[in-house]
mmCIF file of C-alpha atoms in Angstrom:
data_model
loop_
_atom_site.group_PDB
_atom_site.id
_atom_site.type_symbol
_atom_site.label_atom_id
_atom_site.label_comp_id
_atom_site.label_asym_id
_atom_site.label_seq_id
_atom_site.Cartn_x
_atom_site.Cartn_y
_atom_site.Cartn_z
ATOM 1 C CA MET H 1 185.704 124.138 152.090
ATOM 2 C CA VAL H 2 182.518 123.512 149.975
ATOM 3 C CA HIS H 3 181.797 126.268 147.692
ATOM 4 C CA ALA H 4 178.072 126.929 146.664
ATOM 5 C CA PRO H 5 177.349 126.471 143.073
ATOM 6 C CA VAL H 6 177.734 129.192 140.750
ATOM 7 C CA ARG H 7 174.818 130.035 138.690
ATOM 8 C CA LEU H 8 175.624 131.506 135.360
ATOM 9 C CA ALA H 9 173.813 134.710 134.317
ATOM 10 C CA GLN H 10 171.066 134.197 132.323
ATOM 11 C CA ALA H 11 172.490 136.057 129.361
ATOM 12 C CA THR H 12 175.541 134.125 129.592
ATOM 13 C CA GLY H 13 173.651 130.761 129.615
ATOM 14 C CA ARG H 14 171.696 131.812 126.587
ATOM 15 C CA ASP H 15 174.984 132.599 124.816
ATOM 16 C CA LEU H 16 176.407 129.147 125.630
ATOM 17 C CA PHE H 17 173.456 127.439 124.540
ATOM 18 C CA ALA H 18 173.643 129.641 121.225
ATOM 19 C CA ALA H 19 177.285 128.879 120.602
ATOM 20 C CA THR H 20 176.789 125.042 121.280
ATOM 21 C CA SER H 21 173.823 125.003 118.948
ATOM 22 C CA GLN H 22 175.982 126.420 115.952
ATOM 23 C CA LEU H 23 178.976 123.746 116.912
ATOM 24 C CA VAL H 24 176.336 120.800 117.011
ATOM 25 C CA HIS H 25 175.002 122.244 113.547
ATOM 26 C CA LEU H 26 178.348 122.326 111.979
ATOM 27 C CA ALA H 27 178.916 118.766 113.152
ATOM 28 C CA GLY H 28 175.599 117.821 111.590
ATOM 29 C CA TRP H 29 176.580 119.449 108.258
ATOM 30 C CA MET H 30 180.198 117.526 108.227
ATOM 31 C CA ALA H 31 178.376 114.345 108.859
ATOM 32 C CA GLN H 32 175.890 114.859 106.101
ATOM 33 C CA ASP H 33 178.768 116.054 103.535
ATOM 34 C CA GLU H 34 181.013 112.893 104.700
ATOM 35 C CA GLY H 35 179.059 110.241 102.716
ATOM 36 C CA ASP H 36 175.519 109.007 101.815
ATOM 37 C CA THR H 37 175.052 106.183 104.219
ATOM 38 C CA PRO H 38 172.123 105.418 106.638
ATOM 39 C CA GLU H 39 174.530 105.629 109.488
ATOM 40 C CA LEU H 40 175.869 109.225 108.538
ATOM 41 C CA ARG H 41 172.343 110.496 107.641
ATOM 42 C CA GLY H 42 171.137 109.118 110.884
ATOM 43 C CA LEU H 43 173.886 110.980 112.806
ATOM 44 C CA ALA H 44 173.392 114.396 110.925
ATOM 45 C CA GLN H 45 169.669 114.167 111.975
ATOM 46 C CA ARG H 46 170.579 113.635 115.536
ATOM 47 C CA TYR H 47 173.040 116.655 115.431
ATOM 48 C CA TYR H 48 170.445 118.679 113.768
ATOM 49 C CA ALA H 49 167.750 117.834 116.149
ATOM 50 C CA HIS H 50 170.060 118.432 119.163
ATOM 51 C CA SER H 51 170.926 121.732 117.558
ATOM 52 C CA PHE H 52 167.466 122.894 117.564
ATOM 53 C CA ARG H 53 166.918 121.868 120.957
ATOM 54 C CA LEU H 54 169.788 123.914 122.042
ATOM 55 C CA ALA H 55 168.786 126.887 120.138
ATOM 56 C CA ALA H 56 165.219 126.707 121.851
ATOM 57 C CA GLU H 57 166.989 126.970 125.065
ATOM 58 C CA ALA H 58 169.090 129.654 123.965
ATOM 59 C CA GLY H 59 165.721 131.546 122.690
ATOM 60 C CA ASP H 60 167.219 132.237 119.214
ATOM 61 C CA PRO H 61 165.027 131.893 116.222
ATOM 62 C CA GLU H 62 167.584 132.219 113.753
ATOM 63 C CA LEU H 63 169.419 129.305 114.958
ATOM 64 C CA SER H 64 166.109 127.410 115.459
ATOM 65 C CA ALA H 65 165.251 127.868 111.926
ATOM 66 C CA THR H 66 168.821 127.070 110.610
ATOM 67 C CA ALA H 67 168.814 123.833 112.397
ATOM 68 C CA LEU H 68 165.122 122.937 111.039
ATOM 69 C CA ARG H 69 166.569 123.826 107.701
ATOM 70 C CA GLY H 70 169.253 121.084 108.164
ATOM 71 C CA LEU H 71 166.375 118.722 108.738
ATOM 72 C CA ALA H 72 164.245 119.966 105.706
ATOM 73 C CA VAL H 73 167.314 119.489 103.420
ATOM 74 C CA GLN H 74 167.703 116.003 104.437
ATOM 75 C CA CYS H 75 164.020 115.264 103.816
ATOM 76 C CA VAL H 76 164.285 116.797 100.334
ATOM 77 C CA ASP H 77 167.227 114.752 99.622
ATOM 78 C CA LEU H 78 165.490 111.480 100.797
ATOM 79 C CA GLY H 79 162.357 112.251 99.152
ATOM 80 C CA TYR H 80 160.122 112.884 102.230
ATOM 81 C CA ARG H 81 157.986 115.510 100.531
ATOM 82 C CA ALA H 82 155.454 116.155 103.114
ATOM 83 C CA GLU H 83 157.871 116.464 105.931
ATOM 84 C CA ALA H 84 160.214 118.861 103.998
ATOM 85 C CA VAL H 85 157.374 121.127 103.419
ATOM 86 C CA GLN H 86 156.486 121.239 106.911
ATOM 87 C CA LEU H 87 159.910 121.827 108.222
ATOM 88 C CA GLY H 88 160.344 124.520 105.485
ATOM 89 C CA GLU H 89 157.209 126.252 106.777
ATOM 90 C CA ALA H 90 158.626 126.037 110.452
ATOM 91 C CA CYS H 91 161.595 127.718 109.086
ATOM 92 C CA VAL H 92 159.881 130.568 107.584
ATOM 93 C CA ASP H 93 157.913 131.040 110.695
ATOM 94 C CA TYR H 94 160.974 131.150 113.162
ATOM 95 C CA GLY H 95 162.784 133.577 110.584
ATOM 96 C CA ARG H 96 159.717 135.716 109.703
ATOM 97 C CA HIS H 97 160.670 138.611 112.026
ATOM 98 C CA LEU H 98 164.355 138.481 111.825
ATOM 99 C CA ASP H 99 166.318 141.569 110.918
ATOM 100 C CA ASN H 100 168.725 139.755 108.707
ATOM 101 C CA PRO H 101 167.607 139.621 104.821
ATOM 102 C CA ARG H 102 170.121 136.901 104.196
ATOM 103 C CA ALA H 103 168.519 134.599 106.837
ATOM 104 C CA VAL H 104 165.082 135.285 105.631
ATOM 105 C CA ALA H 105 166.150 134.629 101.984
ATOM 106 C CA TYR H 106 167.725 131.312 103.153
ATOM 107 C CA TYR H 107 164.792 130.068 104.900
ATOM 108 C CA GLU H 108 162.259 131.252 102.161
ATOM 109 C CA ALA H 109 164.308 129.389 99.551
ATOM 110 C CA THR H 110 164.410 126.226 101.821
ATOM 111 C CA LEU H 111 160.554 126.349 101.705
ATOM 112 C CA ALA H 112 160.415 127.109 97.907
ATOM 113 C CA ASN H 113 162.762 124.269 97.481
ATOM 114 C CA ALA H 114 160.722 121.611 99.297
ATOM 115 C CA ALA H 115 157.384 122.828 97.495
ATOM 116 C CA ALA H 116 159.107 122.340 94.256
ATOM 117 C CA GLN H 117 160.239 118.942 95.203
ATOM 118 C CA ASP H 118 156.505 118.276 96.264
ATOM 119 C CA ASP H 119 155.311 119.691 92.806
ATOM 120 C CA ASP H 120 153.513 122.690 94.430
ATOM 121 C CA ARG H 121 154.429 125.155 91.709
ATOM 122 C CA ARG H 122 152.227 127.960 93.376
ATOM 123 C CA MET H 123 153.918 127.469 96.909
ATOM 124 C CA ALA H 124 157.591 127.363 95.204
ATOM 125 C CA THR H 125 156.956 130.307 92.919
ATOM 126 C CA LYS H 126 155.506 132.527 95.785
ATOM 127 C CA HIS H 127 158.353 131.613 98.275
ATOM 128 C CA LEU H 128 161.080 131.865 95.755
ATOM 129 C CA ALA H 129 159.939 135.424 95.065
ATOM 130 C CA MET H 130 160.143 136.345 98.619
ATOM 131 C CA SER H 131 163.621 134.847 98.974
ATOM 132 C CA GLU H 132 164.676 136.906 95.937
ATOM 133 C CA ALA H 133 163.147 140.053 97.576
ATOM 134 C CA ALA H 134 165.053 139.393 100.664
ATOM 135 C CA ILE H 135 168.457 138.512 99.152
ATOM 136 C CA GLY H 136 168.272 141.719 97.215
ATOM 137 C CA LYS H 137 168.316 143.832 100.452
ATOM 138 C CA PRO H 138 171.533 145.125 102.126
ATOM 139 C CA ALA H 139 173.207 142.450 104.248
ATOM 140 C CA ALA H 140 172.942 142.662 108.130
ATOM 141 C CA ALA H 141 175.843 144.056 110.009
ATOM 142 C CA GLY H 142 178.682 141.283 110.672
ATOM 143 C CA GLY H 143 178.178 138.840 113.565
ATOM 144 C CA ASP H 144 177.874 135.112 114.126
ATOM 145 C CA SER H 145 174.808 134.413 112.153
ATOM 146 C CA TRP H 146 174.974 131.041 110.465
ATOM 147 C CA ALA H 147 173.101 132.429 107.244
ATOM 148 C CA ALA H 148 175.919 135.009 106.971
ATOM 149 C CA HIS H 149 177.338 132.440 104.245
ATOM 150 C CA TYR H 150 174.257 132.622 102.223
ATOM 151 C CA SER H 151 175.633 134.826 99.727
ATOM 152 C CA PRO H 152 173.653 135.970 96.275
ATOM 153 C CA GLY H 153 175.817 133.466 94.387
ATOM 154 C CA ARG H 154 174.552 130.498 96.778
ATOM 155 C CA TRP H 155 171.047 132.069 96.434
ATOM 156 C CA ALA H 156 171.357 132.102 92.566
ATOM 157 C CA HIS H 157 172.539 128.392 92.702
ATOM 158 C CA GLU H 158 169.598 127.396 94.938
ATOM 159 C CA SER H 159 167.315 129.263 92.912
ATOM 160 C CA GLY H 160 168.515 127.846 89.747
ATOM 161 C CA MET H 161 167.769 124.261 90.983
ATOM 162 C CA ILE H 162 164.415 125.226 92.244
ATOM 163 C CA LEU H 163 163.416 126.702 88.741
ATOM 164 C CA SER H 164 165.010 123.614 87.103
ATOM 165 C CA ARG H 165 162.673 121.303 89.310
ATOM 166 C CA LEU H 166 159.639 123.534 88.149
ATOM 167 C CA GLY H 167 160.892 122.975 84.372
ATOM 168 C CA ASP H 168 161.926 126.462 83.681
ATOM 169 C CA LEU H 169 165.059 125.324 82.233
ATOM 170 C CA ASP H 170 166.008 128.726 80.647
ATOM 171 C CA ALA H 171 165.434 130.703 83.715
ATOM 172 C CA ALA H 172 167.553 127.886 85.813
ATOM 173 C CA GLU H 173 170.467 128.341 83.230
ATOM 174 C CA GLU H 174 170.558 131.929 83.715
ATOM 175 C CA HIS H 175 170.461 131.699 87.435
ATOM 176 C CA LEU H 176 173.158 129.111 87.560
ATOM 177 C CA HIS H 177 175.336 131.383 85.340
ATOM 178 C CA LEU H 178 174.631 134.305 87.649
ATOM 179 C CA ALA H 179 176.096 132.076 90.517
ATOM 180 C CA LEU H 180 179.243 131.431 88.688
ATOM 181 C CA ASP H 181 179.697 135.063 87.771
ATOM 182 C CA ILE H 182 179.136 136.132 91.254
ATOM 183 C CA HIS H 183 182.561 136.102 93.489
ATOM 184 C CA GLY H 184 182.526 134.141 96.752
ATOM 185 C CA LEU H 185 181.643 130.767 96.037
ATOM 186 C CA ASP H 186 184.189 128.149 97.392
ATOM 187 C CA ARG H 187 185.641 125.460 95.116
ATOM 188 C CA ARG H 188 183.329 122.823 96.420
ATOM 189 C CA THR H 189 180.114 124.906 95.718
ATOM 190 C CA ARG H 190 181.477 126.047 92.210
ATOM 191 C CA ALA H 191 182.123 122.295 91.379
ATOM 192 C CA ILE H 192 178.601 121.579 92.332
ATOM 193 C CA VAL H 193 177.065 124.386 90.430
ATOM 194 C CA LEU H 194 179.218 123.497 87.240
ATOM 195 C CA ALA H 195 177.575 119.788 87.542
ATOM 196 C CA ASP H 196 174.271 121.158 87.781
ATOM 197 C CA LEU H 197 174.601 123.501 84.838
ATOM 198 C CA GLY H 198 175.820 120.587 82.711
ATOM 199 C CA CYS H 199 172.677 118.591 83.633
ATOM 200 C CA VAL H 200 170.447 121.615 82.746
ATOM 201 C CA ARG H 201 172.156 122.068 79.500
ATOM 202 C CA LEU H 202 171.621 118.355 78.670
ATOM 203 C CA ARG H 203 167.919 118.691 79.588
ATOM 204 C CA GLN H 204 167.835 121.518 76.888
ATOM 205 C CA GLY H 205 169.216 119.364 74.349
ATOM 206 C CA ASP H 206 172.549 120.824 74.265
ATOM 207 C CA ALA H 207 174.778 117.911 74.698
ATOM 208 C CA ASP H 208 177.970 119.897 73.341
ATOM 209 C CA GLY H 209 177.316 122.622 75.844
ATOM 210 C CA ALA H 210 176.732 120.139 78.732
ATOM 211 C CA MET H 211 179.918 118.509 78.033
ATOM 212 C CA VAL H 212 182.009 121.684 77.724
ATOM 213 C CA THR H 213 180.557 122.546 81.404
ATOM 214 C CA TRP H 214 181.145 118.999 82.677
ATOM 215 C CA ARG H 215 184.952 119.380 81.668
ATOM 216 C CA ASP H 216 185.034 122.430 83.806
ATOM 217 C CA PHE H 217 183.314 120.607 86.500
ATOM 218 C CA LEU H 218 186.109 118.008 86.668
ATOM 219 C CA ASP H 219 188.761 120.527 86.593
ATOM 220 C CA CYS H 220 187.278 121.937 89.703
ATOM 221 C CA ALA H 221 186.093 118.876 91.313
ATOM 222 C CA ASP H 222 189.479 117.218 91.370
ATOM 223 C CA GLY H 223 190.956 116.740 94.955
ATOM 224 C CA ILE H 224 187.543 117.667 96.603
ATOM 225 C CA ARG H 225 186.170 115.170 99.131
ATOM 226 C CA SER H 226 182.282 115.741 99.380
ATOM 227 C CA VAL H 227 179.396 113.316 98.906
ATOM 228 C CA LYS H 228 177.773 115.976 96.950
ATOM 229 C CA VAL H 229 180.683 116.014 94.375
ATOM 230 C CA GLN H 230 180.680 112.305 94.335
ATOM 231 C CA ALA H 231 176.960 112.034 93.740
ATOM 232 C CA ALA H 232 177.557 114.624 90.828
ATOM 233 C CA LEU H 233 180.350 112.581 89.488
ATOM 234 C CA GLN H 234 178.067 109.634 89.490
ATOM 235 C CA ASP H 235 175.201 111.354 88.000
ATOM 236 C CA MET H 236 177.388 112.711 84.986
ATOM 237 C CA ARG H 237 178.625 109.281 84.249
ATOM 238 C CA VAL H 238 175.172 107.806 83.975
ATOM 239 C CA ARG H 239 174.059 110.479 81.908
ATOM 240 C CA LEU H 240 176.835 110.197 79.495
ATOM 241 C CA ARG H 241 176.289 106.521 78.906
ATOM 242 C CA ARG H 242 173.907 107.293 76.062
ATOM 243 C CA TYR H 243 176.720 108.976 74.325
ATOM 244 C CA SER H 244 178.996 105.901 74.465
ATOM 245 C CA GLY H 245 179.894 106.427 70.628
ATOM 246 C CA VAL H 246 181.081 110.108 71.305
ATOM 247 C CA PRO H 247 184.825 110.342 72.297
ATOM 248 C CA GLU H 248 184.677 113.208 74.305
ATOM 249 C CA ALA H 249 181.789 111.634 76.373
ATOM 250 C CA GLN H 250 184.016 108.784 77.042
ATOM 251 C CA GLU H 251 186.908 110.703 77.915
ATOM 252 C CA LEU H 252 184.775 112.679 80.614
ATOM 253 C CA ARG H 253 183.499 109.220 81.997
ATOM 254 C CA GLU H 254 186.821 107.883 82.183
ATOM 255 C CA ARG H 255 188.276 111.095 84.150
ATOM 256 C CA ALA H 256 185.173 111.007 86.457
ATOM 257 C CA ALA H 257 185.925 107.591 87.378
ATOM 258 C CA ARG H 258 189.550 108.461 88.359
ATOM 259 C CA ILE H 259 188.473 111.348 90.467
ATOM 260 C CA ALA H 260 185.772 109.315 92.135
ATOM 261 C CA ASP H 261 188.459 106.690 93.048
#
């Protein structure tokens, strides 16, 4: 007996596309965080692009913006400044009318970050302010939003790094401290915030403060498998080379080498 094909209801079909888009996006994030190799970068890019296509089929602007954000962050990391700004603008366009302040903050900060990387202070400052206004509003009701993880702590961290790129180191330090003081950061993110704070303190000329912060970073980073943590370990080791005659700096470099191995 041959059964006629069963057509999914339109709403159910959209839900399936949306759910698959989120899973594919997660796979892209995992590939991106697994290692910094051309193969993994390319894999993450393909996942994000496929996630965007699925989100478009679902008619979900938030998932579409989130997939574009993944591509924008990749472009920022790789130094493709014009492409990062273009993708950041698309994120903001997709998320402009969302009734989810955290999502709006997420995408506005993405564009601010790309603009800062592109040395466009006006655009970066404008969209950072818009991101701050959004993150200060009450969070949307619980749901499946990918942007739900974008807490005030994560916003403070990203904002701190944007301000650091713009050269406002005092404000950057203030935001990074705020990120650490707000509850809710997972251990991996906390380690990265500490690593970034150490770099900001070093740029401020506070080598002792940087080493104290990096000691906390190493305590937090031990046992974490993440390409961003590994990059932070290597960055710290390189920056401490200029203090080769300082015992504490040498100790930190040796600990970082053991953790990296």
